[in-house]
Structure formats: C-alpha cells, structure tokens
Coordinates of N, CA and C in Angstrom, one line a residue:
Chain A
X1 N -5.8 1.1 11.1 CA -4.6 2.0 11.1 C -5.2 3.0 10.7
X2 N -4.5 4.3 11.4 CA -4.8 5.8 11.2 C -3.4 6.4 10.7
X3 N -3.5 7.3 9.7 CA -2.2 7.9 9.2 C -2.8 9.3 9.1
X4 N -1.9 10.4 9.8 CA -2.2 11.7 9.7 C -0.8 11.9 8.8
X5 N -1.5 12.7 7.5 CA -0.8 12.6 6.3 C -0.6 14.4 6.4
X6 N 0.5 14.7 6.9 CA 0.9 16.3 7.1 C 1.8 16.9 5.8
X7 N 2.9 15.7 5.4 CA 3.7 16.0 4.5 C 3.2 16.3 3.1
X8 N 3.8 16.9 2.1 CA 3.4 16.9 1.0 C 4.6 16.5 0.2
X9 N 5.4 16.1 0.4 CA 6.7 15.6 -0.8 C 6.2 14.4 -1.0
X10 N 7.0 14.3 -2.4 CA 6.7 13.0 -3.1 C 7.3 11.7 -2.1
X11 N 8.4 11.9 -1.2 CA 8.8 10.7 -0.6 C 8.0 10.3 0.6
X12 N 7.4 11.2 1.0 CA 6.9 10.8 2.2 C 5.3 10.4 1.6
X13 N 4.8 10.9 0.6 CA 3.6 10.4 0.1 C 3.8 9.1 -0.2
X14 N 4.9 8.9 -0.7 CA 4.9 7.2 -1.1 C 5.0 6.2 -0.2
X15 N 5.8 6.9 1.2 CA 6.0 6.0 2.2 C 4.5 5.9 2.9
X16 N 3.6 7.1 3.0 CA 2.3 6.6 3.4 C 1.3 5.8 2.6
X17 N 1.5 5.8 1.1 CA 0.7 5.1 0.2 C 0.9 3.6 0.4
X18 N 2.4 3.5 0.4 CA 2.8 2.2 0.9 C 2.3 1.3 2.1
X19 N 2.5 2.2 3.2 CA 2.1 1.4 4.3 C 0.7 1.4 4.4
X20 N -0.3 2.3 3.4 CA -1.7 2.0 3.5 C -2.0 0.7 2.9
X21 N -1.1 0.3 1.8 CA -1.2 -0.7 1.0 C -1.0 -2.0 1.8
X22 N 0.2 -1.8 2.7 CA 0.3 -3.0 3.5 C -0.8 -3.2 4.5
X23 N -1.4 -2.2 4.8 CA -2.4 -2.5 6.0 C -3.5 -3.2 5.4
X24 N -4.0 -2.6 4.1 CA -5.3 -3.3 3.5 C -4.9 -4.6 2.9
X25 N -3.7 -4.8 2.7 CA -3.2 -6.4 2.4 C -3.5 -7.4 3.5
X26 N -3.3 -6.8 4.8 CA -3.2 -7.4 6.1 C -4.9 -7.5 6.6
X27 N -5.5 -7.0 5.9 CA -7.1 -6.9 6.2 C -7.5 -5.8 7.2
X28 N -6.6 -4.8 7.1 CA -6.9 -3.8 8.1 C -7.7 -2.6 7.3
X29 N -8.4 -1.8 8.0 CA -9.0 -0.6 7.5 C -7.9 0.5 7.7
X30 N -8.1 1.6 7.0 CA -7.2 2.6 6.9 C -7.9 4.0 7.1
X31 N -7.6 5.0 7.8 CA -8.2 6.1 7.9 C -7.0 7.2 7.8
X32 N -7.1 8.1 6.9 CA -6.3 9.3 6.6 C -6.8 10.5 7.2
X33 N -6.2 11.3 7.6 CA -6.4 12.6 8.2 C -5.4 13.4 7.4
X34 N -5.8 14.0 6.2 CA -4.8 14.8 5.5 C -4.9 16.6 5.7
X35 N -3.7 16.6 6.3 CA -4.0 18.3 6.6 C -2.3 19.1 6.2
X36 N -2.6 20.5 6.2 CA -1.5 21.3 5.6 C -1.0 20.8 4.2
X37 N 0.3 20.4 4.4 CA 0.9 19.9 3.2 C 0.6 18.9 2.3
X38 N -0.1 17.9 3.2 CA -0.8 16.5 2.6 C -1.8 16.7 2.2
X39 N -2.6 17.8 2.5 CA -3.9 18.6 2.1 C -3.5 19.2 0.6
X40 N -2.8 19.8 0.2 CA -2.0 20.5 -0.7 C -2.0 19.4 -1.4
X41 N -1.3 18.2 -1.4 CA -0.8 17.5 -2.4 C -2.0 16.7 -2.9
X42 N -3.2 16.8 -2.1 CA -4.0 15.9 -3.0 C -5.3 16.9 -3.6
X43 N -4.6 18.2 -3.8 CA -5.6 18.8 -4.7 C -5.5 18.2 -6.4
X44 N -6.5 18.3 -6.7 CA -6.6 18.0 -8.1 C -5.6 18.1 -9.2
X45 N -5.1 19.5 -8.8 CA -4.3 20.1 -9.9 C -2.4 19.7 -9.6
X46 N -2.6 19.1 -8.5 CA -1.2 18.6 -7.8 C -0.9 17.3 -7.6
X47 N -1.8 16.3 -7.6 CA -1.7 14.9 -7.6 C -0.6 14.0 -8.6
X48 N -0.8 14.8 -10.0 CA 0.1 14.4 -10.8 C 1.3 14.9 -11.1
X49 N 1.4 16.2 -10.7 CA 2.3 17.4 -11.0 C 3.5 17.8 -10.0
X50 N 3.1 16.9 -8.9 CA 4.0 17.2 -7.9 C 5.5 16.6 -7.7
X51 N 6.5 17.2 -7.7 CA 8.0 16.7 -7.8 C 8.4 17.1 -6.5
X52 N 8.0 17.5 -5.6 CA 8.7 18.3 -4.3 C 9.2 17.1 -3.6
X53 N 10.6 17.3 -3.0 CA 11.1 16.2 -2.3 C 11.5 16.6 -0.7
X54 N 11.6 16.0 0.2 CA 12.2 16.3 1.6 C 13.5 17.1 1.4
X55 N 13.3 18.3 2.0 CA 14.5 19.2 1.9 C 15.7 18.5 2.3
X56 N 15.7 17.8 3.1 CA 17.1 17.1 3.8 C 17.8 16.5 2.5
X57 N 16.8 15.8 1.6 CA 17.4 15.1 0.4 C 17.2 15.7 -0.9
X58 N 17.1 16.7 -0.9 CA 16.6 17.5 -2.1 C 17.2 17.2 -3.4
X59 N 18.5 17.2 -3.1 CA 19.4 16.7 -4.4 C 19.2 15.4 -4.7
X60 N 18.6 14.4 -3.8 CA 18.4 13.1 -4.5 C 17.2 13.0 -5.3
X61 N 16.3 14.1 -5.1 CA 15.0 14.0 -5.9 C 15.2 13.2 -7.2
X62 N 15.9 13.9 -8.2 CA 16.0 13.4 -9.7 C 16.5 12.1 -9.5
X63 N 17.5 11.6 -9.1 CA 17.8 10.1 -9.1 C 17.0 9.3 -8.6
X64 N 16.4 9.6 -7.5 CA 15.3 8.7 -6.7 C 14.4 8.5 -7.8
X65 N 13.5 9.6 -8.3 CA 12.6 9.6 -9.1 C 12.9 8.4 -10.3
X66 N 14.4 8.6 -11.0 CA 14.8 7.9 -12.1 C 14.8 6.3 -11.5
X67 N 15.2 6.0 -10.2 CA 15.1 4.5 -9.7 C 13.8 4.1 -9.8
X68 N 12.9 4.8 -9.0 CA 11.7 4.5 -8.8 C 11.0 4.0 -10.2
X69 N 11.4 4.5 -11.4 CA 10.9 4.3 -12.6 C 11.4 3.1 -13.0
X70 N 12.7 2.9 -13.1 CA 13.7 1.7 -13.3 C 13.4 0.6 -12.7
X71 N 12.7 0.9 -11.2 CA 12.4 -0.4 -10.7 C 11.0 -0.8 -10.8
X72 N 10.3 -0.1 -11.6 CA 9.0 -0.2 -11.7 C 8.1 -0.2 -10.7
X73 N 8.3 1.0 -9.8 CA 7.8 1.1 -8.6 C 6.5 2.3 -9.2
X74 N 5.6 2.0 -8.9 CA 4.2 3.1 -9.5 C 4.4 4.4 -8.3
X75 N 3.7 5.3 -8.7 CA 3.9 6.6 -8.1 C 2.9 6.6 -6.9
X76 N 3.0 7.2 -6.0 CA 2.4 7.5 -4.8 C 0.8 7.5 -4.8
X77 N 0.6 8.3 -6.1 CA -1.0 8.4 -6.4 C -1.8 7.2 -7.0
X78 N -1.0 6.4 -7.9 CA -1.4 5.0 -8.4 C -1.5 4.4 -7.2
X79 N -0.4 4.0 -6.4 CA -0.5 3.2 -5.4 C -1.5 3.6 -4.4
X80 N -2.0 4.6 -3.8 CA -2.9 5.0 -2.9 C -4.3 4.7 -3.7
X81 N -4.5 5.0 -5.1 CA -5.7 4.7 -5.8 C -5.9 3.2 -5.7
X82 N -4.9 2.4 -5.8 CA -5.1 1.0 -6.0 C -5.5 0.6 -4.4
X83 N -4.7 1.1 -3.6 CA -5.2 0.6 -2.0 C -6.6 0.9 -1.7
X84 N -7.2 1.8 -2.3 CA -8.4 2.2 -1.9 C -9.6 1.4 -2.9
X85 N -8.9 1.0 -4.3 CA -9.9 0.2 -5.1 C -10.0 -1.4 -4.1
X86 N -8.8 -1.6 -3.6 CA -9.0 -3.1 -3.0 C -9.1 -3.4 -1.4
X87 N -9.3 -2.4 -0.6 CA -9.5 -2.6 0.7 C -10.3 -1.1 1.2
X88 N -10.3 -1.1 2.3 CA -11.3 0.0 3.3 C -10.2 1.0 3.5
X89 N -10.2 2.1 2.6 CA -9.3 3.4 2.6 C -10.1 4.6 2.9
X90 N -10.2 5.3 3.8 CA -11.0 6.4 3.7 C -10.2 7.5 4.0
X91 N -10.3 8.7 2.8 CA -9.5 9.8 3.2 C -10.1 11.1 3.6
X92 N -9.9 11.5 4.8 CA -10.6 12.7 5.4 C -9.5 14.0 5.2
X93 N -10.2 15.3 4.7 CA -9.4 16.3 4.9 C -9.6 17.1 6.0
X94 N -8.8 17.6 6.4 CA -8.8 18.6 7.6 C -9.6 20.1 7.4
X95 N -10.6 20.2 8.1 CA -11.3 21.3 7.6 C -10.7 22.5 7.8
X96 N -9.9 22.9 8.8 CA -9.0 23.8 9.4 C -8.1 24.0 8.1
X97 N -7.2 23.1 8.0 CA -6.4 23.4 6.9 C -6.9 23.8 5.4
X98 N -8.2 23.0 5.2 CA -9.1 23.3 4.1 C -9.3 24.9 4.3
X99 N -9.8 25.4 5.1 CA -10.5 26.9 5.4 C -8.9 27.8 5.3
X100 N -8.1 27.6 5.8 CA -6.8 28.5 5.7 C -6.2 28.5 4.5
X101 N -6.2 27.2 3.6 CA -5.6 27.5 2.3 C -6.5 27.6 1.3
X102 N -7.8 27.9 1.8 CA -8.9 28.4 0.8 C -9.2 26.9 -0.2
X103 N -9.1 25.8 0.4 CA -9.5 24.7 -0.4 C -10.7 24.0 -0.4
X104 N -11.9 23.9 -1.6 CA -12.9 23.4 -1.2 C -12.9 21.9 -1.7
X105 N -14.1 21.2 -1.5 CA -14.5 19.7 -1.7 C -13.9 19.7 -3.3
X106 N -14.3 20.6 -4.0 CA -14.3 20.1 -5.3 C -13.0 20.5 -5.8
X107 N -11.8 21.4 -5.2 CA -10.5 21.4 -5.3 C -9.7 20.1 -5.4
X108 N -10.3 19.0 -4.4 CA -9.6 18.0 -4.1 C -10.0 17.0 -4.9
X109 N -9.0 16.0 -5.1 CA -9.2 14.7 -6.1 C -10.0 14.0 -5.6
X110 N -10.8 13.3 -6.3 CA -11.9 12.2 -5.9 C -11.6 11.4 -5.1
X111 N -10.1 11.3 -4.9 CA -9.9 10.1 -3.7 C -10.1 10.4 -2.4
X112 N -10.4 11.7 -2.1 CA -10.6 12.3 -0.8 C -12.4 12.2 -0.6
X113 N -12.4 11.3 0.6 CA -14.1 11.1 0.8 C -14.7 12.4 1.4
X114 N -14.4 13.1 2.3 CA -14.8 14.1 3.1 C -13.8 15.1 3.8
X115 N -14.4 16.2 4.2 CA -13.7 17.1 5.0 C -14.4 17.1 6.3
X116 N -13.6 17.0 7.4 CA -14.0 16.9 9.0 C -13.1 17.6 9.6
X117 N -13.4 17.6 10.8 CA -12.6 18.3 11.8 C -11.7 17.1 12.6
X118 N -10.9 17.9 13.5 CA -9.8 17.1 14.3 C -10.5 16.0 15.1
X119 N -11.8 16.6 15.5 CA -12.2 15.6 16.7 C -12.7 14.5 15.8
X120 N -13.1 14.3 14.6 CA -13.5 13.0 13.9 C -12.2 12.1 13.8
X121 N -11.2 13.0 13.7 CA -9.7 12.2 13.5 C -9.3 11.5 14.8
X122 N -9.5 12.1 16.0 CA -9.2 11.6 17.2 C -10.0 10.5 17.6
X123 N -11.3 10.4 17.1 CA -12.2 9.3 17.4 C -11.9 8.3 16.7
X124 N -11.5 8.6 15.2 CA -11.1 7.2 14.3 C -9.7 6.7 14.9
X125 N -8.4 7.8 15.5 CA -7.4 7.4 15.9 C -7.5 6.3 17.2
X126 N -8.6 6.8 18.0 CA -9.0 6.3 19.1 C -9.3 4.8 19.4
X127 N -9.7 4.4 18.1 CA -10.2 3.1 17.8 C -9.0 2.2 17.0
X128 N -7.9 2.9 16.7 CA -7.3 2.1 15.7 C -5.8 1.8 16.4
X129 N -5.5 0.6 15.8 CA -4.2 -0.1 16.6 C -2.9 0.4 16.2
X130 N -3.0 1.1 15.1 CA -1.6 1.7 14.6 C -2.0 3.2 14.3
X131 N -1.2 4.2 14.7 CA -1.4 5.5 14.5 C 0.0 6.2 13.8
X132 N 0.0 6.7 12.8 CA 1.1 7.0 12.4 C 0.9 8.5 11.8
X133 N 2.0 9.4 12.1 CA 2.2 10.7 11.7 C 3.2 10.9 10.6
X134 N 2.7 11.2 9.4 CA 4.0 11.2 8.5 C 3.9 12.8 7.6
Chain B
X1 N 6.5 -28.8 5.8 CA 6.5 -29.5 4.5 C 7.8 -29.0 3.9
X2 N 8.3 -30.3 3.2 CA 9.7 -30.1 2.6 C 9.6 -29.6 1.3
X3 N 10.7 -29.0 0.8 CA 10.6 -28.2 -0.6 C 10.4 -29.5 -1.6
X4 N 10.8 -30.9 -1.5 CA 10.4 -31.9 -2.4 C 8.9 -31.8 -2.4
X5 N 8.1 -31.8 -1.3 CA 6.5 -31.9 -1.6 C 6.0 -30.8 -2.2
X6 N 6.6 -29.4 -2.0 CA 6.4 -28.2 -2.7 C 6.5 -28.6 -4.1
X7 N 7.4 -29.0 -4.4 CA 7.8 -29.3 -6.1 C 6.8 -30.0 -6.8
X8 N 6.1 -30.9 -6.0 CA 5.3 -31.7 -6.9 C 3.8 -31.4 -6.6
X9 N 3.7 -30.5 -5.5 CA 1.9 -30.1 -5.0 C 1.2 -29.6 -6.3
X10 N -0.1 -29.8 -6.1 CA -1.2 -29.4 -7.2 C -1.3 -27.9 -6.6
X11 N -1.2 -27.0 -7.7 CA -1.2 -25.8 -7.5 C -2.4 -25.2 -8.4
X12 N -3.5 -24.6 -7.7 CA -5.0 -24.3 -8.3 C -4.4 -23.1 -9.3
X13 N -3.5 -22.2 -8.5 CA -3.4 -20.7 -9.2 C -2.3 -20.3 -9.1
X14 N -1.6 -19.7 -10.3 CA -0.2 -18.9 -10.3 C -0.1 -17.5 -10.3
X15 N 0.4 -16.8 -9.4 CA 0.4 -15.4 -9.5 C 1.6 -14.8 -9.9
X16 N 2.1 -14.5 -11.1 CA 3.3 -14.1 -11.4 C 3.6 -12.5 -11.0
X17 N 4.0 -12.3 -9.8 CA 4.1 -10.8 -9.6 C 5.7 -10.3 -9.8
X18 N 6.3 -11.0 -10.5 CA 8.0 -10.9 -10.4 C 7.9 -9.4 -11.3
X19 N 9.0 -8.6 -10.6 CA 9.2 -7.2 -11.3 C 8.5 -6.2 -10.6
X20 N 7.5 -6.5 -9.7 CA 6.7 -5.6 -9.0 C 7.2 -5.4 -7.6
X21 N 7.3 -4.2 -7.1 CA 7.8 -3.8 -5.7 C 6.9 -4.1 -4.6
X22 N 7.5 -4.3 -3.6 CA 6.9 -4.4 -2.2 C 5.8 -3.1 -2.2
X23 N 4.7 -3.2 -1.4 CA 3.9 -4.6 -1.3 C 3.1 -5.0 -2.4
X24 N 3.6 -4.6 -3.6 CA 2.7 -5.4 -4.7 C 2.4 -6.6 -4.9
X25 N 3.4 -7.5 -4.5 CA 3.1 -9.1 -4.7 C 2.3 -9.6 -3.3
X26 N 2.3 -8.9 -2.6 CA 1.4 -9.2 -1.3 C -0.2 -8.8 -1.5
X27 N -0.4 -7.7 -2.1 CA -1.5 -7.4 -2.6 C -2.3 -8.1 -3.6
X28 N -1.3 -8.6 -4.4 CA -1.7 -9.6 -5.6 C -2.2 -10.8 -5.0
X29 N -1.1 -11.2 -4.0 CA -1.7 -12.6 -3.4 C -3.5 -12.8 -2.5
X30 N -3.2 -11.5 -1.8 CA -4.6 -11.0 -1.3 C -5.8 -11.2 -2.3
X31 N -5.3 -10.5 -3.2 CA -6.3 -10.5 -4.4 C -6.9 -11.9 -4.7
X32 N -5.8 -12.5 -5.2 CA -6.1 -13.7 -5.9 C -6.4 -14.9 -4.8
X33 N -6.4 -14.9 -3.9 CA -6.7 -16.1 -2.9 C -8.2 -16.6 -3.0
X34 N -9.0 -15.3 -3.2 CA -10.5 -15.8 -3.3 C -11.0 -16.5 -4.7
X35 N -9.7 -16.4 -5.6 CA -10.1 -17.2 -6.8 C -9.7 -18.9 -6.6
X36 N -9.0 -19.0 -5.6 CA -8.5 -20.4 -5.3 C -9.8 -21.2 -4.3
X37 N -10.1 -22.4 -4.9 CA -11.0 -23.1 -4.1 C -10.6 -23.3 -2.8
X38 N -11.5 -23.6 -1.7 CA -11.0 -23.5 -0.2 C -10.4 -25.1 -0.4
X39 N -9.2 -25.1 0.3 CA -8.5 -26.1 0.3 C -7.6 -26.2 -0.7
X40 N -7.6 -25.4 -1.5 CA -6.6 -25.3 -3.0 C -5.5 -24.4 -2.5
X41 N -4.4 -24.3 -3.6 CA -3.0 -23.8 -3.4 C -2.8 -22.7 -4.3
X42 N -2.3 -21.7 -3.6 CA -1.9 -20.6 -4.4 C -0.5 -20.6 -4.3
X43 N 0.1 -20.1 -5.6 CA 1.6 -20.1 -5.8 C 1.8 -18.5 -5.9
X44 N 2.6 -17.8 -5.5 CA 2.9 -16.4 -6.0 C 4.4 -16.4 -6.1
X45 N 4.7 -15.7 -7.4 CA 6.1 -15.7 -7.6 C 6.4 -14.1 -7.6
X46 N 7.7 -14.0 -6.8 CA 7.9 -12.7 -6.4 C 9.3 -12.6 -6.2
X47 N 9.8 -11.4 -7.2 CA 11.2 -11.2 -7.1 C 11.8 -10.1 -6.1
X48 N 10.5 -9.6 -5.3 CA 10.9 -8.7 -4.3 C 11.0 -9.7 -2.9
X49 N 12.3 -9.2 -2.2 CA 12.8 -10.3 -1.0 C 11.8 -10.1 0.0
X50 N 11.3 -9.3 0.1 CA 10.3 -9.2 1.5 C 9.2 -9.9 1.7
X51 N 8.6 -10.3 0.3 CA 7.4 -11.1 0.2 C 7.6 -12.2 0.8
X52 N 8.4 -13.1 0.6 CA 8.5 -14.2 1.4 C 8.6 -14.4 3.0
X53 N 8.7 -13.2 3.6 CA 8.6 -12.8 4.8 C 7.2 -12.2 5.0
X54 N 6.5 -11.3 4.3 CA 5.4 -11.1 4.3 C 4.1 -12.2 4.3
X55 N 4.2 -13.0 3.1 CA 3.1 -13.8 3.2 C 2.9 -14.5 4.2
X56 N 3.9 -15.3 4.8 CA 3.5 -16.3 5.9 C 2.7 -15.4 7.1
X57 N 3.0 -14.3 7.4 CA 2.5 -13.2 8.3 C 1.1 -12.9 8.0
X58 N 0.8 -12.6 6.7 CA -0.3 -12.4 6.0 C -1.2 -13.6 6.2
X59 N -0.8 -14.8 5.9 CA -1.7 -16.1 6.0 C -2.1 -16.4 7.4
X60 N -1.0 -16.0 8.4 CA -1.4 -16.3 9.7 C -2.4 -15.6 10.3
X61 N -2.3 -14.1 9.6 CA -3.4 -13.3 10.3 C -4.6 -13.4 9.6
X62 N -4.5 -13.6 8.4 CA -6.2 -13.8 7.8 C -6.7 -15.5 7.7
X63 N -5.8 -16.1 8.2 CA -6.5 -17.6 8.6 C -6.3 -18.5 7.4
X64 N -5.3 -18.6 6.7 CA -4.7 -19.5 5.7 C -3.5 -20.1 6.1
X65 N -3.1 -21.1 5.3 CA -1.9 -22.0 5.9 C -0.8 -21.7 4.6
X66 N 0.4 -21.2 5.1 CA 1.6 -21.0 4.5 C 2.2 -22.3 4.5
X67 N 2.5 -22.8 3.2 CA 3.0 -23.9 3.0 C 4.5 -23.9 2.9
X68 N 5.3 -23.1 2.3 CA 6.6 -22.9 2.3 C 7.0 -22.2 0.9
X69 N 8.4 -22.0 0.7 CA 8.8 -21.6 -0.3 C 10.0 -22.2 -1.0
X70 N 9.8 -21.9 -2.3 CA 11.3 -22.5 -3.0 C 11.7 -21.6 -3.5
X71 N 12.9 -21.3 -3.4 CA 13.9 -20.0 -4.1 C 14.4 -20.5 -5.4
X72 N 14.0 -19.8 -6.4 CA 14.7 -20.0 -7.7 C 15.7 -18.8 -7.9
X73 N 16.4 -18.9 -9.0 CA 17.4 -17.9 -9.3 C 16.6 -16.5 -9.4
X74 N 16.9 -15.5 -8.8 CA 16.0 -14.2 -9.0 C 14.7 -14.0 -8.7
X75 N 14.2 -15.2 -8.1 CA 12.7 -15.2 -7.4 C 12.3 -16.1 -6.5
X76 N 11.2 -16.0 -5.9 CA 10.7 -17.0 -4.9 C 9.3 -17.5 -5.4
X77 N 9.2 -18.6 -5.1 CA 7.7 -19.3 -5.3 C 7.3 -19.6 -3.9
X78 N 6.0 -19.0 -3.5 CA 5.5 -18.9 -2.4 C 4.1 -19.6 -2.4
X79 N 4.1 -20.5 -1.3 CA 2.9 -21.4 -1.7 C 1.9 -21.1 -0.2
X80 N 0.7 -21.1 -0.6 CA -0.1 -20.9 0.5 C -1.5 -21.6 0.2
X81 N -2.1 -22.3 1.1 CA -3.2 -23.1 0.9 C -4.4 -22.4 1.6
X82 N -5.6 -22.1 0.8 CA -6.6 -21.4 1.1 C -7.6 -22.3 2.3
X83 N -7.8 -21.6 3.5 CA -8.5 -22.3 4.6 C -10.1 -22.0 4.6
X84 N -10.4 -20.8 4.1 CA -11.8 -20.4 4.5 C -12.4 -19.5 3.3

C-alpha cells in the first residue's frame, strides 16, 4: 500500500495511521510519502504537540480529542509507531517539501526513514495495489 | 462449525483485546497467531464491532482457518485455527 500523506491535521494523521495498521495486519507492506503539512507534522517538535484539526470541523477538535481519550483510542503517533514495529512500514519524506520548508533529516522524528524525490514515490506507487492520498 | 462446537473447543491461546479500538484487536490477533502451534486455536475477545468482520477476511488472506464467533454481551469471541 502506498500513502501520500499531504495533510498535517490530527484527524487525517489518525486516518492514515489506522489505515497503515490495517494494511500491516493484513500482511501488506506500506510506503508513506510525506509532503508539505504531512512533513511538518513529522518534525520532532510536532509529533506530540500537534492539536490542529481539519478546518471544516475545527469546532469539533476538542470534543473529538476527548472522545478519542474516553474510547481509549491511541494517538496517531503511537498508532503509526506500533504499525512500524509490527510490520513493514517505510516513511519517506519529500525532498522538495523538506527543501522549501527548510527541514533537515535531523529535524524529523526517527520514525522517518529517508528523504526521497517524487520519482522514488512514483516507483513505489507503481508497484502498490492500493494508493491513497490523505 | 456450530457455536455449540466452539463452546467446547480446545483453545491454545486467548487474546483479550476488549476495550481497544479498531484495528487494535486485529493487530493483536496477527501478533498472537505465531504463539499458537500449527493446528492450534486462537481466541480473540473484542468489544470492537468491526473485528468480527475483519478477522475472517484476514484469516482467508493470510492462510488460516476462521472457525466462527460466539457473541457475548458487549463483546465477541472469535476463533481462528492456525494452518501454517
């Protein structure tokens, strides 16, 4: 499975990490291509502190976070880390976004494997049975 | 297999994933199946409604045998036989 993670809001990060967990549970490999706001969300100083929600449902951010907590739903970051521990999940950062946003490899959380160009992503997506843009 | 058979089946390992959300019970099932001997039975307990749909699909995809489900108040007991 191939996931382009463009968004950096908690709700979409959660969707992406849960889908990745589903994929590795089903014995599929997952390649992430993280770019723009998705790349921003994977910076070391962002992974735990991010509370941004999709603009359309911004007023639901607080109540949703409380519901996740009440229902014992782990954070997107914990979910993604667990997926990576239990399956083949590779997280590639987009070199253009990294350049434009002045993000270095060492600024990114250790969950990120490498920085690659869009060509590498196209190659991975070409061989994937499922491709998602989130 | 009828639920009467499942009630008396010999279970080699029980995973209690109640209280964890989708896809937690599925991931716990995938992790636990290797701890069951080939031919043995794994029981997953899940309070997430989707798990009883997901585990048969998973078993079919990865090559194990889904035996069935017993629904208890508030949770399901899902049985899978390890085939490989």
